[in-house]
CSV table of C-alpha atoms and ligand atoms in Angstrom, one decimal:
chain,number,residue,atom,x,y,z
A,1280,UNK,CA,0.0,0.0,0.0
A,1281,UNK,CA,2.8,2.4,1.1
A,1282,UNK,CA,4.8,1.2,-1.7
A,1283,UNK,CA,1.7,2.0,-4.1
A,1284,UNK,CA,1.2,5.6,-2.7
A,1285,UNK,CA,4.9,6.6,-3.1
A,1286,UNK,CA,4.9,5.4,-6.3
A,1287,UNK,CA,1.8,7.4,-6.9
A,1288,UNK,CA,3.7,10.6,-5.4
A,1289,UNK,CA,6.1,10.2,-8.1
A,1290,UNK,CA,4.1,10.5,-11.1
A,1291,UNK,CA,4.9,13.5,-12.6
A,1292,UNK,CA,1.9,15.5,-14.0
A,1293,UNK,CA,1.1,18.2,-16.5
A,1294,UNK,CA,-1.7,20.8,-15.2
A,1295,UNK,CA,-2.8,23.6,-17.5
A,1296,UNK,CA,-4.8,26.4,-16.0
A,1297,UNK,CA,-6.6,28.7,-19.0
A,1298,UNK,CA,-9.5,31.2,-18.5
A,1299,UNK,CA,-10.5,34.8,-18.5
A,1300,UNK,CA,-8.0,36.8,-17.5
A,1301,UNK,CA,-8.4,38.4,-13.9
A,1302,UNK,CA,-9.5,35.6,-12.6
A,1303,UNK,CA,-6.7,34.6,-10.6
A,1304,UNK,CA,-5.1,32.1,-12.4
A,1305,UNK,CA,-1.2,33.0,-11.6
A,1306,UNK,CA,-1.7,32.8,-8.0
A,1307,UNK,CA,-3.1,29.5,-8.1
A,1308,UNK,CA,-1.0,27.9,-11.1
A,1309,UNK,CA,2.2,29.7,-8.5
A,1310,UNK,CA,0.7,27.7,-5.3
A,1311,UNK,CA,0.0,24.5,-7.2
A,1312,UNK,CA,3.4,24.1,-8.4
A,1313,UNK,CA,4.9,24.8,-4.8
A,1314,UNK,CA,2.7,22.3,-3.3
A,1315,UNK,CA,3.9,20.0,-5.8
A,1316,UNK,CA,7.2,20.8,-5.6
A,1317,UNK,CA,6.9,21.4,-9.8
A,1318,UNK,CA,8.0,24.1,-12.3
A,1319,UNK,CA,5.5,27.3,-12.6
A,1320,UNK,CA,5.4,28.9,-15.6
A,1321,UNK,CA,3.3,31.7,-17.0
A,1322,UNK,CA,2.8,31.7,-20.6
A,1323,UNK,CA,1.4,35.1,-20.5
A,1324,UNK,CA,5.0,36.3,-18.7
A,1325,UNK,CA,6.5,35.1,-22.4
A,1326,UNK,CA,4.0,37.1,-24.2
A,1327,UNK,CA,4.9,40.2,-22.3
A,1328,UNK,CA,9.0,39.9,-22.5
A,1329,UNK,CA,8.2,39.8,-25.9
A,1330,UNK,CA,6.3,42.8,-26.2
A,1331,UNK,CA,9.2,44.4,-23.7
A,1332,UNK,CA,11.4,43.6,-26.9
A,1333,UNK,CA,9.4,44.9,-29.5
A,1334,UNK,CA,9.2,48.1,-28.0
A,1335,UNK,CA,12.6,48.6,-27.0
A,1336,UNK,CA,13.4,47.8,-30.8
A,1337,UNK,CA,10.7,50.3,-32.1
A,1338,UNK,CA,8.7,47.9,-33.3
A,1339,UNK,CA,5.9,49.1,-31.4
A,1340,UNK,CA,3.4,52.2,-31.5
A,1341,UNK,CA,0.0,53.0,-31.3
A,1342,UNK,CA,0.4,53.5,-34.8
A,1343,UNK,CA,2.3,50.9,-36.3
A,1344,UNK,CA,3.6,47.3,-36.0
A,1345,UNK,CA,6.8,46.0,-37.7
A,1346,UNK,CA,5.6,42.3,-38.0
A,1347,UNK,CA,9.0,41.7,-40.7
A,1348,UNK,CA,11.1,43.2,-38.4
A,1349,UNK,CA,9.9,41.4,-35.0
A,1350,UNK,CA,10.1,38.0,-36.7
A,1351,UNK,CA,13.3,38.5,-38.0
A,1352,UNK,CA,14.5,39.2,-34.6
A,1353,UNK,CA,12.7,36.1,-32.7
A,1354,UNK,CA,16.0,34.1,-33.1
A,1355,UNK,CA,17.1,37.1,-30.7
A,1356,UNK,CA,14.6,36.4,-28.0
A,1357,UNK,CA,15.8,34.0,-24.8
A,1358,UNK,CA,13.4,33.8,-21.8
A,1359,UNK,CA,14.1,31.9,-19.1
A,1360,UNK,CA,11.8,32.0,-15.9
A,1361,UNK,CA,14.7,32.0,-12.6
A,1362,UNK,CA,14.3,31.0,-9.3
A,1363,UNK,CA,14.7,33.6,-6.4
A,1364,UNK,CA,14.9,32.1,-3.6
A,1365,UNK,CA,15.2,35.5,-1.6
A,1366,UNK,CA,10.9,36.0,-2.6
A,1367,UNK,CA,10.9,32.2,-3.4
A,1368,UNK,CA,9.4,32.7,-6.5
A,1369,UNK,CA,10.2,32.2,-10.3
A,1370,UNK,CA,11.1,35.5,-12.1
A,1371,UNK,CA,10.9,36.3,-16.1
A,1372,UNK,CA,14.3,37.1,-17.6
A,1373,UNK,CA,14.6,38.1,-21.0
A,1374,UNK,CA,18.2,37.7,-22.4
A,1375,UNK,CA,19.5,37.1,-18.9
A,1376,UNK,CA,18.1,40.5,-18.0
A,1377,UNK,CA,15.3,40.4,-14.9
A,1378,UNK,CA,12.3,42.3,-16.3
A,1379,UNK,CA,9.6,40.3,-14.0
A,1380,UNK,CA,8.5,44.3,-13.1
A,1381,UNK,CA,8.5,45.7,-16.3
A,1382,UNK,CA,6.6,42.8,-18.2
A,1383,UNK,CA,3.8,44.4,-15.8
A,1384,UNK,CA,3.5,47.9,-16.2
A,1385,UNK,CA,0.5,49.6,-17.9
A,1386,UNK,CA,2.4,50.5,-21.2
A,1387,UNK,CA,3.7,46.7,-21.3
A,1388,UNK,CA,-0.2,45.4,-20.5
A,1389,UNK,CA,-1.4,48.2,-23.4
A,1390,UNK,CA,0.6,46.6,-26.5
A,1391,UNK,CA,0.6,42.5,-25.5
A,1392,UNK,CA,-2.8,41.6,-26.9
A,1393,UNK,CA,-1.4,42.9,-30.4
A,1394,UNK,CA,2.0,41.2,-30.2
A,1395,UNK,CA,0.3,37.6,-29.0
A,1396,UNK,CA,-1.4,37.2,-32.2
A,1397,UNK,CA,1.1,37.1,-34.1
A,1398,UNK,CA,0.7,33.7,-35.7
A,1399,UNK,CA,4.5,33.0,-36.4
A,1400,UNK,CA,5.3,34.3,-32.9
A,1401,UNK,CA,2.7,32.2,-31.1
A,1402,UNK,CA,4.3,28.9,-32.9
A,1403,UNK,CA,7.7,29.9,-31.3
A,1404,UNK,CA,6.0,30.6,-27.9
A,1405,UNK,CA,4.5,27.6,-28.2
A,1406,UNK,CA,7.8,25.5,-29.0
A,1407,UNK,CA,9.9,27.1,-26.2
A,1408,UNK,CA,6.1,26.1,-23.7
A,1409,UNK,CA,6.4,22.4,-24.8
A,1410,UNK,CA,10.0,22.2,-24.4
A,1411,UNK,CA,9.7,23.6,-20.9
A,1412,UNK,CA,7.1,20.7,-20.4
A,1413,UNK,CA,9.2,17.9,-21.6
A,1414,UNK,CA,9.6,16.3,-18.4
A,1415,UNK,CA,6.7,17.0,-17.0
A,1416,UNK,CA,6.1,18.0,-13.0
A,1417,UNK,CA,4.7,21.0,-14.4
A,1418,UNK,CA,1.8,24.2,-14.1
A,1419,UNK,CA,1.4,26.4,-16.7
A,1420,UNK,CA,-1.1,29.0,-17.2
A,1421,UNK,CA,-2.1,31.0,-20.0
A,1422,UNK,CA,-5.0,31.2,-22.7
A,1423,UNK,CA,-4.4,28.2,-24.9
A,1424,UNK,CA,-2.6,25.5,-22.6
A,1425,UNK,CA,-5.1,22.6,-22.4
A,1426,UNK,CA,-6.1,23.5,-26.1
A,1427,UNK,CA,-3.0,24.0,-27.8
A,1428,UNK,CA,0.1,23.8,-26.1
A,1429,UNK,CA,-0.5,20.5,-24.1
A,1430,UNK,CA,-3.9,18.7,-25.3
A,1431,UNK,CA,-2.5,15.8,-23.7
A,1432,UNK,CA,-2.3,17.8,-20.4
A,1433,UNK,CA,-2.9,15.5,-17.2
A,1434,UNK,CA,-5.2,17.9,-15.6
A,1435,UNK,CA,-6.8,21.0,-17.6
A,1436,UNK,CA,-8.9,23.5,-15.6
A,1437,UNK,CA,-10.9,26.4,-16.8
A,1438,UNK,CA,-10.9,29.4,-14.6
A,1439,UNK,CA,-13.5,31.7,-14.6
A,1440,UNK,CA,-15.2,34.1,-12.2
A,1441,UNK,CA,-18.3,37.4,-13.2
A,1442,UNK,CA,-16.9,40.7,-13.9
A,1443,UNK,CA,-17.8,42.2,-11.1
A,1444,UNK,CA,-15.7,40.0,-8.9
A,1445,UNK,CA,-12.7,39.7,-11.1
A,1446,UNK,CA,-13.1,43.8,-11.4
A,1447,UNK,CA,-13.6,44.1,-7.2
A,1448,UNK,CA,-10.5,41.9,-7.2
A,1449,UNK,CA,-8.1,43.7,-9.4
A,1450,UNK,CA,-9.4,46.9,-8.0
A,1451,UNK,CA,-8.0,46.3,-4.8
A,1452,UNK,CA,-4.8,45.1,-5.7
A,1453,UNK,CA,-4.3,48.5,-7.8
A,1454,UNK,CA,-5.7,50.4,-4.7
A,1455,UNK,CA,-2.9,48.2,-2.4
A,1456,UNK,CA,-0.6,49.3,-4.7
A,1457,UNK,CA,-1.4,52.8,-4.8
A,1458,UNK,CA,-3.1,53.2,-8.1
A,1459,UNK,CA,-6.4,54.6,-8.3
A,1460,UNK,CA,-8.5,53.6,-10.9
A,1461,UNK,CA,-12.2,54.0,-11.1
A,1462,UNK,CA,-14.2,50.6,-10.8
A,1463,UNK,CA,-16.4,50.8,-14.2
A,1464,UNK,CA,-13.2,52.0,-15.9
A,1465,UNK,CA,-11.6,48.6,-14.6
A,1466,UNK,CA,-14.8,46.8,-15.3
A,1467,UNK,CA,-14.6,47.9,-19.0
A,1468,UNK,CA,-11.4,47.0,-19.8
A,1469,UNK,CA,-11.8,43.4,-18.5
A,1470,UNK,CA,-15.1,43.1,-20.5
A,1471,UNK,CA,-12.9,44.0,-23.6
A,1472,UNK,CA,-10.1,41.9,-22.7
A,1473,UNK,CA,-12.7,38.8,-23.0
A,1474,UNK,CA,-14.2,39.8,-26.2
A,1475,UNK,CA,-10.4,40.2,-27.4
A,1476,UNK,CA,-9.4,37.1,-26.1
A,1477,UNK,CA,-12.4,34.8,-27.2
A,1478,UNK,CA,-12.3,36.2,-30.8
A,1479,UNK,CA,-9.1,36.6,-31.7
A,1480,UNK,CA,-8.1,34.7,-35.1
A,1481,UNK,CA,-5.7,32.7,-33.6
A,1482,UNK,CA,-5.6,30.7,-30.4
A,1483,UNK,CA,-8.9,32.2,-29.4
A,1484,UNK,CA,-9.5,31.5,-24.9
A,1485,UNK,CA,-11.7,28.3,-25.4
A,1486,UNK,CA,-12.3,25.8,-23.0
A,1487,UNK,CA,-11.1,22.4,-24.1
A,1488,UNK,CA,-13.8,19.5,-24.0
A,1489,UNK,CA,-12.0,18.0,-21.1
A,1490,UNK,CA,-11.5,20.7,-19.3
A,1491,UNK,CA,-12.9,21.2,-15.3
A,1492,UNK,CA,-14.4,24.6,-15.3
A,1493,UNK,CA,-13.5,26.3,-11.9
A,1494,UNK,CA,-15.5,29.5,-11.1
A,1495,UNK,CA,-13.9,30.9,-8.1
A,1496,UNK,CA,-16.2,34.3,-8.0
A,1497,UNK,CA,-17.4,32.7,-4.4
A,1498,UNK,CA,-14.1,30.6,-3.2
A,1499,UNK,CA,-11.5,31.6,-1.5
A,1500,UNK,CA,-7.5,30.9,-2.0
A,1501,UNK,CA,-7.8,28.2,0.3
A,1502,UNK,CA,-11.0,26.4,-0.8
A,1503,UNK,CA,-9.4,26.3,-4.5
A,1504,UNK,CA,-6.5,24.2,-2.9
A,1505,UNK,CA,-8.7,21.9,-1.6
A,1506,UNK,CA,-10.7,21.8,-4.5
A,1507,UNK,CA,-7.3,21.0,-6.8
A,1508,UNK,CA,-5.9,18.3,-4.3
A,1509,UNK,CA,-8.7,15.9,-4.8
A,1510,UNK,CA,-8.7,16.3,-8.1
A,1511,UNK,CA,-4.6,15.8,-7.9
A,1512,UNK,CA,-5.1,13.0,-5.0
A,1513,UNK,CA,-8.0,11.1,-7.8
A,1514,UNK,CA,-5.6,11.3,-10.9
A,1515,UNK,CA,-2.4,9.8,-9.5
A,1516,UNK,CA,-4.7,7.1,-8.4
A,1517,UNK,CA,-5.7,6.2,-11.6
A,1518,UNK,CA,-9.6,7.2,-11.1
B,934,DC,O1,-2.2,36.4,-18.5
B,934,DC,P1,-1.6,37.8,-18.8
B,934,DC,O2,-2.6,38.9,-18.7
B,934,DC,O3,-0.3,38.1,-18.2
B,934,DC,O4,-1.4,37.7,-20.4
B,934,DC,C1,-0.8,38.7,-21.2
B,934,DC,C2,-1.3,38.6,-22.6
B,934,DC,O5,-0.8,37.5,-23.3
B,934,DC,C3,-2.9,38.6,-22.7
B,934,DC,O6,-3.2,39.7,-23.6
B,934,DC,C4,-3.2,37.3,-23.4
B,934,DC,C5,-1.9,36.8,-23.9
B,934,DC,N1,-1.7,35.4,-23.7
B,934,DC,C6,-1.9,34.6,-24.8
B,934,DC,O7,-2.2,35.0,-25.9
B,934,DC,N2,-1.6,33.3,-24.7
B,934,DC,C7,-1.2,32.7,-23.5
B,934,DC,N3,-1.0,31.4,-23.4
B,934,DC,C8,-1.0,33.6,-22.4
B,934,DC,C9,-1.2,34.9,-22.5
């Protein structure tokens, strides 16, 4: 029995986490992969080095977009995602530069949904994601993870929660940090970032046949751990 469980333990799993965005899917993809002791990565971290790059290079306005130039420059793009053990977390470095702060700020956020849908772009993104998931022991979260990058992913969950939580939610953690924004402006933008992500050409925010929808709009941190362990605890077992 002992002997079972341990080998259990060891089965090393893929778990892709897609949905709206908002919803919290970082934080839990980050506090799945600690539990399990496996590698975190977020996709949408790799979008947004990317669009870090573009605009350093120019390549970037609100007016223009040099597709020929950014594609003839992808050979030029290296991310790697570092551990930090000060913060204990996994930071986003692009060409061994730490830019896990500037991936986030507003002008970064503004440009990314243009860069990601970039069809020639998204197959690279996608290459360097499957590579990372080669060995498995893996959590990655994004937009198109249990559709596209791993449709043989071991577990696939689909996170969702109503706009008026995921705005409440995001509203506070710009308010923490000291930005003021006003709610319906916040509620707007997250409303158009779900008709952009759902109706984009390419890799459009779908949930796979398979995968568990999670609305978290009334759960908290801790009852989406519990929630993800059985599910965990049920596939290493087989059932
Ligand atoms: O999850 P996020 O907000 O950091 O993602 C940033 C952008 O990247 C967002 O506009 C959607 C896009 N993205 C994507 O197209 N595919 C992914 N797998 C992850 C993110």
């Amino acid at each position: 029995m002992g002997g079972r469980r341990v080998k259990n333990m060891d089965k090393k799993l893929i778990v892709a986490i897609d949905g709206y965005s908002s919803c919290g899917k970082s934080t839990f993809a980050r506090l799945i992969a600690k539990e399990l002791n496996y590698i975190f990565i977020d996709s949408g971290a790799m979008y947004r080095a990317v669009t870090l790059f573009c605009m350093r290079r120019n390549y970037i306005s609100i007016t223009w977009l040099n597709i020929p130039g950014i594609l003839s420059d992808l050979k030029d793009i290296h991310i790697d995602f570092v551990f930090n053990p000060d913060i204990n977390e996994y930071e986003t470095f692009l060409n061994s530069e730490n830019v896990e702060k500037e991936i986030r700020s507003m002008e970064v956020t503004g440009y990314v949904s243009r860069i990601s849908q970039i069809p020639e772009l998204r197959a690279r993104m996608v290459e360097l994601q499957r590579q990372i998931g080669v060995s498995k022991g893996i959590v990655m979260d994004g937009r198109d993870i249990g559709t596209v990058v791993f449709p043989d992913a071991d577990i696939k969950i689909f996170m969702t929660a109503s706009v008026d939580i995921r705005a409440k939610r995001r509203h506070n953690e710009l308010k923490n940090k000291g930005v003021i924004i006003d709610f319906e402006e916040i509620k707007r933008t997250i409303i158009a970032r779900d008709i952009a992500d759902e109706n984009r050409d390419i890799s459009p925010l779908r949930r796979a046949d398979d995968a568990i929808i999670l609305d978290n709009s009334r759960m908290t941190v801790e009852e989406q751990m519990l929630w993800i362990n059985e599910i965990i605890e049920k596939k290493r077992n087989g059932s």
